[in-house]
PDB file of C-alpha atoms in Angstrom:
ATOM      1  CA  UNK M   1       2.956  63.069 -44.286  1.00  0.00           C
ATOM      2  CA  UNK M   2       0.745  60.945 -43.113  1.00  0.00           C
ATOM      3  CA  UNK M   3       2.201  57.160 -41.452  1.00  0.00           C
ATOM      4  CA  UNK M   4       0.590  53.934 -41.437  1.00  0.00           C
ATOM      5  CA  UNK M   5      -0.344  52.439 -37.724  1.00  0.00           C
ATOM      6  CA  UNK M   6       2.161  50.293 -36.938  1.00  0.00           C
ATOM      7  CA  UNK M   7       1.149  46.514 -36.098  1.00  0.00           C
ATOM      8  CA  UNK M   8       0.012  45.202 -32.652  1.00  0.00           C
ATOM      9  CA  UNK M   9       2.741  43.484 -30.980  1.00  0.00           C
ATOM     10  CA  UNK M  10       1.976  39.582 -31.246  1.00  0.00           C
ATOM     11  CA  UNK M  11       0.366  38.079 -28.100  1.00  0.00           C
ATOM     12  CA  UNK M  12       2.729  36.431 -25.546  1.00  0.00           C
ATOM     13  CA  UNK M  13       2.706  32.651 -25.862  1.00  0.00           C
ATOM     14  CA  UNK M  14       4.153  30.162 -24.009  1.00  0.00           C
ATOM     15  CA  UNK M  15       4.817  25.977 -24.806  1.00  0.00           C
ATOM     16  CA  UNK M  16       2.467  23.779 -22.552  1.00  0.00           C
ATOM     17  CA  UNK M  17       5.206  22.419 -20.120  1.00  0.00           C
ATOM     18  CA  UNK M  18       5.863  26.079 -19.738  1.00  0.00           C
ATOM     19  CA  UNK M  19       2.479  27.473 -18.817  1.00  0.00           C
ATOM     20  CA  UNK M  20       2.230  24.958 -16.520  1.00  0.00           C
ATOM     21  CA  UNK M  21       5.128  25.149 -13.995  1.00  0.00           C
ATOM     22  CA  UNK M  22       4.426  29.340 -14.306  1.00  0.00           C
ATOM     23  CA  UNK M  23       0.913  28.947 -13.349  1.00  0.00           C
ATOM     24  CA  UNK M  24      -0.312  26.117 -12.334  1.00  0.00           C
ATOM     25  CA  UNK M  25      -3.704  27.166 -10.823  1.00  0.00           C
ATOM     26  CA  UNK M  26      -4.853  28.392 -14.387  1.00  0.00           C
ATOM     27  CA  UNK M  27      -3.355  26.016 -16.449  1.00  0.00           C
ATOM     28  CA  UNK M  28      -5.556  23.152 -14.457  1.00  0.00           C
ATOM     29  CA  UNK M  29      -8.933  25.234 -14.604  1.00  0.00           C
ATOM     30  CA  UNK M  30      -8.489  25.649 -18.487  1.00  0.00           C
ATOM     31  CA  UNK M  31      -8.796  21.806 -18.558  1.00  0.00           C
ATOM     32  CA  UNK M  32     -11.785  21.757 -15.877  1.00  0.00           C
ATOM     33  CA  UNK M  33     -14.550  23.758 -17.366  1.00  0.00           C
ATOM     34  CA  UNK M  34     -18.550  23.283 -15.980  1.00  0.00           C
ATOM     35  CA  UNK M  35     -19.269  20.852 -19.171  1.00  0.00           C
ATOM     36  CA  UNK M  36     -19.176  16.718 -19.015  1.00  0.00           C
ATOM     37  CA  UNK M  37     -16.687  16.591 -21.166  1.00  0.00           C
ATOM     38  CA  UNK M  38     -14.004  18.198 -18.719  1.00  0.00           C
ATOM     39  CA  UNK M  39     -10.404  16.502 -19.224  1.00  0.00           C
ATOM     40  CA  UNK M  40      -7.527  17.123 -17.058  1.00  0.00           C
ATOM     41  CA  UNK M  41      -3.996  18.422 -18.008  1.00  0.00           C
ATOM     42  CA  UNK M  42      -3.071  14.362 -17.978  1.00  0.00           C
ATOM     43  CA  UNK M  43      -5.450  13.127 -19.706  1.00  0.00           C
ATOM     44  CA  UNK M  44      -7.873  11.608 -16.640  1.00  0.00           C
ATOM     45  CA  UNK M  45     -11.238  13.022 -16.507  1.00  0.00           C
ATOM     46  CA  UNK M  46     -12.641  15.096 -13.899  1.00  0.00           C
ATOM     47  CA  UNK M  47     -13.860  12.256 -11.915  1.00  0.00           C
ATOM     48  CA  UNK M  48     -11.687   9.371 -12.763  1.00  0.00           C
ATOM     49  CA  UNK M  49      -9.130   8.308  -9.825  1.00  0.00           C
ATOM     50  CA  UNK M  50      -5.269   8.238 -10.411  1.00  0.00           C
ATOM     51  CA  UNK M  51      -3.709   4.928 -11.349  1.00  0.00           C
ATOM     52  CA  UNK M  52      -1.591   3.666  -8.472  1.00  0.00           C
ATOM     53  CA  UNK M  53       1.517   2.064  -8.945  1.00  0.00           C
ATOM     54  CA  UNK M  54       1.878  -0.745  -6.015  1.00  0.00           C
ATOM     55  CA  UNK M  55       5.206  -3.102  -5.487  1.00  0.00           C
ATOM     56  CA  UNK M  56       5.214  -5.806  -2.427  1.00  0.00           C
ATOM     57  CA  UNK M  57       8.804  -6.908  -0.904  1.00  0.00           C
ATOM     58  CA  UNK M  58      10.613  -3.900  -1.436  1.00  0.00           C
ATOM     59  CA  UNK M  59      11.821  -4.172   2.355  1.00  0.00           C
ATOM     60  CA  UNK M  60      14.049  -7.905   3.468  1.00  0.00           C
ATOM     61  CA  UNK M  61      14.666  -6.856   6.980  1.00  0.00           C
ATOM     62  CA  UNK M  62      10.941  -6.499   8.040  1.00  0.00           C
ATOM     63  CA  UNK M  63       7.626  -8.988   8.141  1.00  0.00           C
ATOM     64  CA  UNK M  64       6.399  -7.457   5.033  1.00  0.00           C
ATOM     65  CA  UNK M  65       6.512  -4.439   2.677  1.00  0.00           C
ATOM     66  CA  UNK M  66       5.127  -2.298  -0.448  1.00  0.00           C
ATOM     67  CA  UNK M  67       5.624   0.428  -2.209  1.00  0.00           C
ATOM     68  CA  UNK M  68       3.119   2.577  -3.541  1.00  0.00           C
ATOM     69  CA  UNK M  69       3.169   5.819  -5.772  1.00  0.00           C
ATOM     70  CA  UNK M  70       0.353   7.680  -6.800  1.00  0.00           C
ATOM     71  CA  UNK M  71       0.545  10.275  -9.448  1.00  0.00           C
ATOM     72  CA  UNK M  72       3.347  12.693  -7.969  1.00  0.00           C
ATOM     73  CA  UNK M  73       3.309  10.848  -4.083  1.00  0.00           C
ATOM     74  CA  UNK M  74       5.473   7.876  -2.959  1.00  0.00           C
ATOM     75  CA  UNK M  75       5.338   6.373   0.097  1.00  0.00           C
ATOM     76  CA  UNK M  76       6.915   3.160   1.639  1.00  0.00           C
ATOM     77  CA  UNK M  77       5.164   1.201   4.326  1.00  0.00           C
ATOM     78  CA  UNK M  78       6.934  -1.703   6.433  1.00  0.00           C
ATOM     79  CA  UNK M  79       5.066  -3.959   8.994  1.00  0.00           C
ATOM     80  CA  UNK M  80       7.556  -5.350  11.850  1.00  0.00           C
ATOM     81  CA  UNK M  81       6.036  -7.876  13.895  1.00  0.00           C
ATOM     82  CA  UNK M  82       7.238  -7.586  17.479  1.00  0.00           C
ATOM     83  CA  UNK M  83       5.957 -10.533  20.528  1.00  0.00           C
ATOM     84  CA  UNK M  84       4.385  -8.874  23.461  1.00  0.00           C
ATOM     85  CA  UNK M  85       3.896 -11.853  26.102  1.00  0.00           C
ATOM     86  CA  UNK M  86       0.647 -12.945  28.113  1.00  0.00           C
ATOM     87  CA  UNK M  87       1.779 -11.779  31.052  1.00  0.00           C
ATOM     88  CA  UNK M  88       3.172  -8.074  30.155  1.00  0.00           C
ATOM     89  CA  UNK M  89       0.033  -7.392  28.950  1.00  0.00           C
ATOM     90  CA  UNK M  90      -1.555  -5.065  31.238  1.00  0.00           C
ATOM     91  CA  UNK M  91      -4.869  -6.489  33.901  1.00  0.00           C
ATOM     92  CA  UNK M  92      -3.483  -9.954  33.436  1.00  0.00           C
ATOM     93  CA  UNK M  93      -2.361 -11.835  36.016  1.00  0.00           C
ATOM     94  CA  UNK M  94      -2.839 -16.083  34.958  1.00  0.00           C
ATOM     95  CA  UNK M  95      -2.843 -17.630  31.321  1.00  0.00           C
ATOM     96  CA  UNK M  96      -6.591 -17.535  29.450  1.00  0.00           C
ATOM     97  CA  UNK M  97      -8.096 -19.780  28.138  1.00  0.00           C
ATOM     98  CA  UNK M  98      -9.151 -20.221  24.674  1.00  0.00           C
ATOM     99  CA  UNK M  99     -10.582 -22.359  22.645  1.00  0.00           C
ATOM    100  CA  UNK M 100      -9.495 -24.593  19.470  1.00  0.00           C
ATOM    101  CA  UNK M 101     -10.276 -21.950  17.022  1.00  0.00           C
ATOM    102  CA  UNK M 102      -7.927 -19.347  19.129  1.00  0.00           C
ATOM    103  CA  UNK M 103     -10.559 -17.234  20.462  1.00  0.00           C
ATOM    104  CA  UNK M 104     -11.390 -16.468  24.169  1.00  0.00           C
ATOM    105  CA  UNK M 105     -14.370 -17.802  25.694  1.00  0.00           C
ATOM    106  CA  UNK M 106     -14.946 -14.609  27.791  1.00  0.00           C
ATOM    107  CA  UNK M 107     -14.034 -12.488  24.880  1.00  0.00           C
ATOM    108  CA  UNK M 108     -16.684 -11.694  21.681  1.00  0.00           C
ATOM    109  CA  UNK M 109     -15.188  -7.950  21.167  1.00  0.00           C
ATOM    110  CA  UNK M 110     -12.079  -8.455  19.730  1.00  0.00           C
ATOM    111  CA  UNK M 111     -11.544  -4.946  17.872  1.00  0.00           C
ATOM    112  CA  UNK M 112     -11.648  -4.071  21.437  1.00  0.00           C
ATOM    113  CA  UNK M 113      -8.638  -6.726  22.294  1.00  0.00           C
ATOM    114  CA  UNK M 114      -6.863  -4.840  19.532  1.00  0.00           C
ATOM    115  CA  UNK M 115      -7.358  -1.573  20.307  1.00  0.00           C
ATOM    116  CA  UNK M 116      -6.972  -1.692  24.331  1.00  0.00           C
ATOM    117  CA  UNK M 117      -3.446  -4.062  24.234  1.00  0.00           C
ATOM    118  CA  UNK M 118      -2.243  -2.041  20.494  1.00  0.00           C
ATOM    119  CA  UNK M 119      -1.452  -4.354  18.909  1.00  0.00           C
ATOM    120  CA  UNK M 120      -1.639  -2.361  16.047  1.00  0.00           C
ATOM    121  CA  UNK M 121       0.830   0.515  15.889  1.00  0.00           C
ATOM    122  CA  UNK M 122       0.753   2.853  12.812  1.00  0.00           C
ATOM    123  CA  UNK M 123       3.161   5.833  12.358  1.00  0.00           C
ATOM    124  CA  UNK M 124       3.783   8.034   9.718  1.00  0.00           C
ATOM    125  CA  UNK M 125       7.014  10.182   8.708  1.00  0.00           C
ATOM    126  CA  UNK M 126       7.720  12.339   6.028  1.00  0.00           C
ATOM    127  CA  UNK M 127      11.043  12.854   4.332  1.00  0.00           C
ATOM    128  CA  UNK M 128      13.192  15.303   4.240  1.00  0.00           C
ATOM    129  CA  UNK M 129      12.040  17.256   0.906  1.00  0.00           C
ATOM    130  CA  UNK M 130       8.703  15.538   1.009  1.00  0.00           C
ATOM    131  CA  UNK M 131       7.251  18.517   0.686  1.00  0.00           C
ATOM    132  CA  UNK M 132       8.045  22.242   0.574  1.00  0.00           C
ATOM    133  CA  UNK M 133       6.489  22.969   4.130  1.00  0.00           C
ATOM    134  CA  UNK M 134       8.049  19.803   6.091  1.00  0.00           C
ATOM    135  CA  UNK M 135      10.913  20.957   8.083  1.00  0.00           C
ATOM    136  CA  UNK M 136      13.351  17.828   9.267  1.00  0.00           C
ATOM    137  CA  UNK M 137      13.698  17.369  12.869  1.00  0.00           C
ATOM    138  CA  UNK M 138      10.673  19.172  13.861  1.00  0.00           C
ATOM    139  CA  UNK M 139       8.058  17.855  15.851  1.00  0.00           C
ATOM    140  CA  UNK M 140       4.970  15.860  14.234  1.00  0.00           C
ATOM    141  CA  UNK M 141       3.011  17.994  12.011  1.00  0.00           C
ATOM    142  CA  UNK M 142      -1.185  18.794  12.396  1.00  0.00           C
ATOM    143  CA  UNK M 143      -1.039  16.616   8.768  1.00  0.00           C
ATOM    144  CA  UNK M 144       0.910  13.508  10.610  1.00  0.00           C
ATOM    145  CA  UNK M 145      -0.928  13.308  13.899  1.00  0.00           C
ATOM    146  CA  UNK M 146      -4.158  14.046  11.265  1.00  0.00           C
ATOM    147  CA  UNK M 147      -2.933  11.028   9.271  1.00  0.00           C
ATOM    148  CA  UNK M 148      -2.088   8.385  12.383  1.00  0.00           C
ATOM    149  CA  UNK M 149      -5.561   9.585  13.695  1.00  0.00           C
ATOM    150  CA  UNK M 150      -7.527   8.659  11.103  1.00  0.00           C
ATOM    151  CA  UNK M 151      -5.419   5.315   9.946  1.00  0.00           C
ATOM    152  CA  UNK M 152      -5.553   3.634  13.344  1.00  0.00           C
ATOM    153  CA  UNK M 153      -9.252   4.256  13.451  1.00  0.00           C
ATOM    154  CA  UNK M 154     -10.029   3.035  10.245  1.00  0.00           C
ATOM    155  CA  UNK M 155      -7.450   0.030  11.247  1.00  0.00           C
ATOM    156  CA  UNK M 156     -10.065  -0.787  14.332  1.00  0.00           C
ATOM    157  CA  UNK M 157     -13.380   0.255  12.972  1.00  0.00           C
ATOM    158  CA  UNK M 158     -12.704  -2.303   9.730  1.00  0.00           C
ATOM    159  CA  UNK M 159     -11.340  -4.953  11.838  1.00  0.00           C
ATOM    160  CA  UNK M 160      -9.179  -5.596   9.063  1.00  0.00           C
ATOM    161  CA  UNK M 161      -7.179  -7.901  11.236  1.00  0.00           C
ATOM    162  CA  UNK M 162      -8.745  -9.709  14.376  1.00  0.00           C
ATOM    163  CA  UNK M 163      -7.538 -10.387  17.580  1.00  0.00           C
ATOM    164  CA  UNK M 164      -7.435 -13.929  16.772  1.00  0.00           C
ATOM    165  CA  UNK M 165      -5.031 -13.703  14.300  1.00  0.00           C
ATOM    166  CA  UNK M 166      -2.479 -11.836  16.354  1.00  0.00           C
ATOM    167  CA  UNK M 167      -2.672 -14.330  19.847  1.00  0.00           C
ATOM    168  CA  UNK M 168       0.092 -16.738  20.376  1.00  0.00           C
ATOM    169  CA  UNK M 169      -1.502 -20.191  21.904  1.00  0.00           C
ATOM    170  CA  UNK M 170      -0.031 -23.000  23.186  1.00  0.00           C
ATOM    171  CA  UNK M 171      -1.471 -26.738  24.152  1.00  0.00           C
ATOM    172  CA  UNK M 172       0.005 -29.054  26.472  1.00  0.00           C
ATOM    173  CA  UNK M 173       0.904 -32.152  25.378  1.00  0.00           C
ATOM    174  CA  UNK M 174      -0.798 -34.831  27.175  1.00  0.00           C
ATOM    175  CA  UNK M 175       0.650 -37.441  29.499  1.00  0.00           C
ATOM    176  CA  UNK M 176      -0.658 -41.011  29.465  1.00  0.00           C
ATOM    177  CA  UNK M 177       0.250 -41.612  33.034  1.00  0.00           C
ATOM    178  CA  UNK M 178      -2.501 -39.172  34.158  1.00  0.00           C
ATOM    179  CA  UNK M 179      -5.724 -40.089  35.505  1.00  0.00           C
ATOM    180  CA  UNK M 180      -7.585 -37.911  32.780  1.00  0.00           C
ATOM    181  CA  UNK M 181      -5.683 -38.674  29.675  1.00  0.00           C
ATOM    182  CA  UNK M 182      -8.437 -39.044  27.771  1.00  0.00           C
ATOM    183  CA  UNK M 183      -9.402 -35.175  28.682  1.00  0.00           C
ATOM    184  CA  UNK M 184      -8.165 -32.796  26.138  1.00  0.00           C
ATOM    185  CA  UNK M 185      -5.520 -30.198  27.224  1.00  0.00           C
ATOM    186  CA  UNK M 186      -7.103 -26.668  27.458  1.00  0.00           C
ATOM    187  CA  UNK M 187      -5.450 -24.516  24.861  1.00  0.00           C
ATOM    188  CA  UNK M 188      -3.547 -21.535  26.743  1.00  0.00           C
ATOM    189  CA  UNK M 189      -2.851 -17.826  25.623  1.00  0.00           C
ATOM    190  CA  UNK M 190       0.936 -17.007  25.677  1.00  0.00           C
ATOM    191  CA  UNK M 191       1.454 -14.115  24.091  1.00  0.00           C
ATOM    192  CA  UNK M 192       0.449 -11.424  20.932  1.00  0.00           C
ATOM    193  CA  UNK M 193       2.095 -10.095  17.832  1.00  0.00           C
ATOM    194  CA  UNK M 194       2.460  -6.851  17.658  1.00  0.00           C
ATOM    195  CA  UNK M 195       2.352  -5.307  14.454  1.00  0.00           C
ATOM    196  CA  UNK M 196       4.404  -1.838  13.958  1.00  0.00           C
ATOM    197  CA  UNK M 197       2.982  -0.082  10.717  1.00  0.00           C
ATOM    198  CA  UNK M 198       5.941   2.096   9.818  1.00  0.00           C
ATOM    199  CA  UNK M 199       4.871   4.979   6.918  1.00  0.00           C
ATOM    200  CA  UNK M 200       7.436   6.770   5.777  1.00  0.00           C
ATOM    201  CA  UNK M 201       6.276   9.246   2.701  1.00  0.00           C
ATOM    202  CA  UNK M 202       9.349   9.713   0.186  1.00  0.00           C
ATOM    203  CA  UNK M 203       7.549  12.708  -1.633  1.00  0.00           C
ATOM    204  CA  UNK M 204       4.329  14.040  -0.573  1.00  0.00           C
ATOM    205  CA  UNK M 205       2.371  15.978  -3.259  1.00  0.00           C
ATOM    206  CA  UNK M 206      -1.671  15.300  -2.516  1.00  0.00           C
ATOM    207  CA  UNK M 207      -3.993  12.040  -2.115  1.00  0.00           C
ATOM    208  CA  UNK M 208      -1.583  11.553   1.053  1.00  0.00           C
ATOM    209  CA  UNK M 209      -4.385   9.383   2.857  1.00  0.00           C
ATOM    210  CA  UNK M 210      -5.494   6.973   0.022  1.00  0.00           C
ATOM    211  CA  UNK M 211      -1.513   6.476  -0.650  1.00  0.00           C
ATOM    212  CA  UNK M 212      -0.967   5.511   2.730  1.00  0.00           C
ATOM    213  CA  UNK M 213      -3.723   3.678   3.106  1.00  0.00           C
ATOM    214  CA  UNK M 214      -3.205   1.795  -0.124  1.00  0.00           C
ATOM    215  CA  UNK M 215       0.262   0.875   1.210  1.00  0.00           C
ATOM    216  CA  UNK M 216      -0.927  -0.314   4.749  1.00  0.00           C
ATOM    217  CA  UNK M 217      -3.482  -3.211   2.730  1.00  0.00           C
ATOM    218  CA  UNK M 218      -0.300  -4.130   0.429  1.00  0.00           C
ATOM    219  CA  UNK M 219       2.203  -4.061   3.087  1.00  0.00           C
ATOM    220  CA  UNK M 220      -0.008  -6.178   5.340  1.00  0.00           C
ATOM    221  CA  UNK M 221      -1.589  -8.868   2.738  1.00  0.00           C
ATOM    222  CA  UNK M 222       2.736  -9.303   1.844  1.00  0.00           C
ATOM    223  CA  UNK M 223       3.378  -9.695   5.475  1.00  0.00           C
ATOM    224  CA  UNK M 224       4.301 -13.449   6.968  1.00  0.00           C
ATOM    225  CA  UNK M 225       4.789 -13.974  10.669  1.00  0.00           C
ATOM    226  CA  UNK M 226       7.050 -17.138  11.684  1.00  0.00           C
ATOM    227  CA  UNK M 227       5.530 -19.552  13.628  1.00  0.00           C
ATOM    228  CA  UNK M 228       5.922 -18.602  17.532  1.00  0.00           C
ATOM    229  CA  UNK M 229       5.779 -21.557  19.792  1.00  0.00           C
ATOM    230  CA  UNK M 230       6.233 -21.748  23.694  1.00  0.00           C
ATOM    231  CA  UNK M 231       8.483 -23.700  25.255  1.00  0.00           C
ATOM    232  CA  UNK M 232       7.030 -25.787  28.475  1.00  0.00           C
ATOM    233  CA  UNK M 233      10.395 -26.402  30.267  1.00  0.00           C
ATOM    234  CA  UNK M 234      11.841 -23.119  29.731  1.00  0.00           C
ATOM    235  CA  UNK M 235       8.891 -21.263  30.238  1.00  0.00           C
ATOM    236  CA  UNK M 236       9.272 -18.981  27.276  1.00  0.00           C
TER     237      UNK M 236
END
């Protein structure tokens, strides 16, 4: 007696949210075929850059501060502003000079200023469960020292900040009773501020430059320095 054939089974299916936490790898290529018209698994297109999220003052207890997340990676970056006097820096042995507007009359390269006394001091740490391959107390990973690398370059090769803006200055007053009142006081250089860029990465999960990066240009644009000033009869 002949049977009929029985049915195919039904082809294995699984929900969206499913698919994509088994396999990720081919769940993103379905949405990024050769065509124009390629759309992501969220929604972007192909070529369209994540939306950052970007909050200033998260910090009280340093100069300035933001937070910035982008898609799945957070990162926090502080500035602390530290004063490193005239005559600590190195090859310096009496006060320069300096003009009205701040800037040394011997001195046109100031990204050079910045780079040789740095006063601009990034660093970089990840969290523990930043990411699956970070192990805590280990030393600095080839993606940190990558990271540092490539921020304090771009720091110096921008001259996002000039030297000008970091010197401390002070001019005498002047005394009536001298022969050559009427000579203005020569403006002295006391001092720098030194600016500690601390990065610290709460969950790492791709775009790790541009998400520091974008938190280093917050962090510093919310920072505020008090005023330093130098006092004559103490000498500090």
């Amino acid at each position: 007696m002949a049977t009929a054939a029985s049915a195919p089974p039904p082809a294995l299916t699984f929900p969206r949210p499913i698919f994509a936490a088994v396999s990720p790898h081919p769940f993103l290529q379905a949405h990024l075929s050769a065509d124009k018209s390629a759309i992501r698994a969220n929604g972007r297109a192909a070529h369209e850059f994540r939306a950052p999220g970007v909050n200033t003052g998260s910090l009280t207890h340093c100069n300035g501060s933001a937070v910035v997340r982008l898609g799945n990676t957070s990162v926090v970056c502080g500035v602390r502003a530290e004063i490193l006097r005239e005559e600590d820096t190195p090859g310096t042995s009496a006060p320069a000079a300096v003009n009205a507007a701040g800037d040394m009359d011997d001195d046109d390269e100031e990204e050079d200023e910045i780079e040789s006394l740095r006063l601009l001091v990034p660093n970089i740490e990840l969290s523990t469960g930043s990411t699956p391959t970070h192990i805590p107390g280990n030393a600095p990973s080839t993606t940190q020292q990558s990271l540092i690398t490539r921020i304090r370059t771009l720091l110096h090769s921008t001259r996002l900040l000039r030297a000008r803006d970091l010197r401390i200055t002070y001019t005498p007053p002047t005394n009536p009773a001298d022969a050559d009142a009427d000579a203005a006081p020569e403006t002295e250089l006391k001092g720098y501020w030194v600016l500690y860029l601390d990065i610290f990465f709460l969950s790492l999960d791709g775009c790790a430059f541009d998400a520091a990066w974008l938190s280093i240009l917050a962090a510093l644009n919310h920072t505020r320095l008090p005023r330093a000033y130098f006092d004559d009869e103490y000498e500090g």
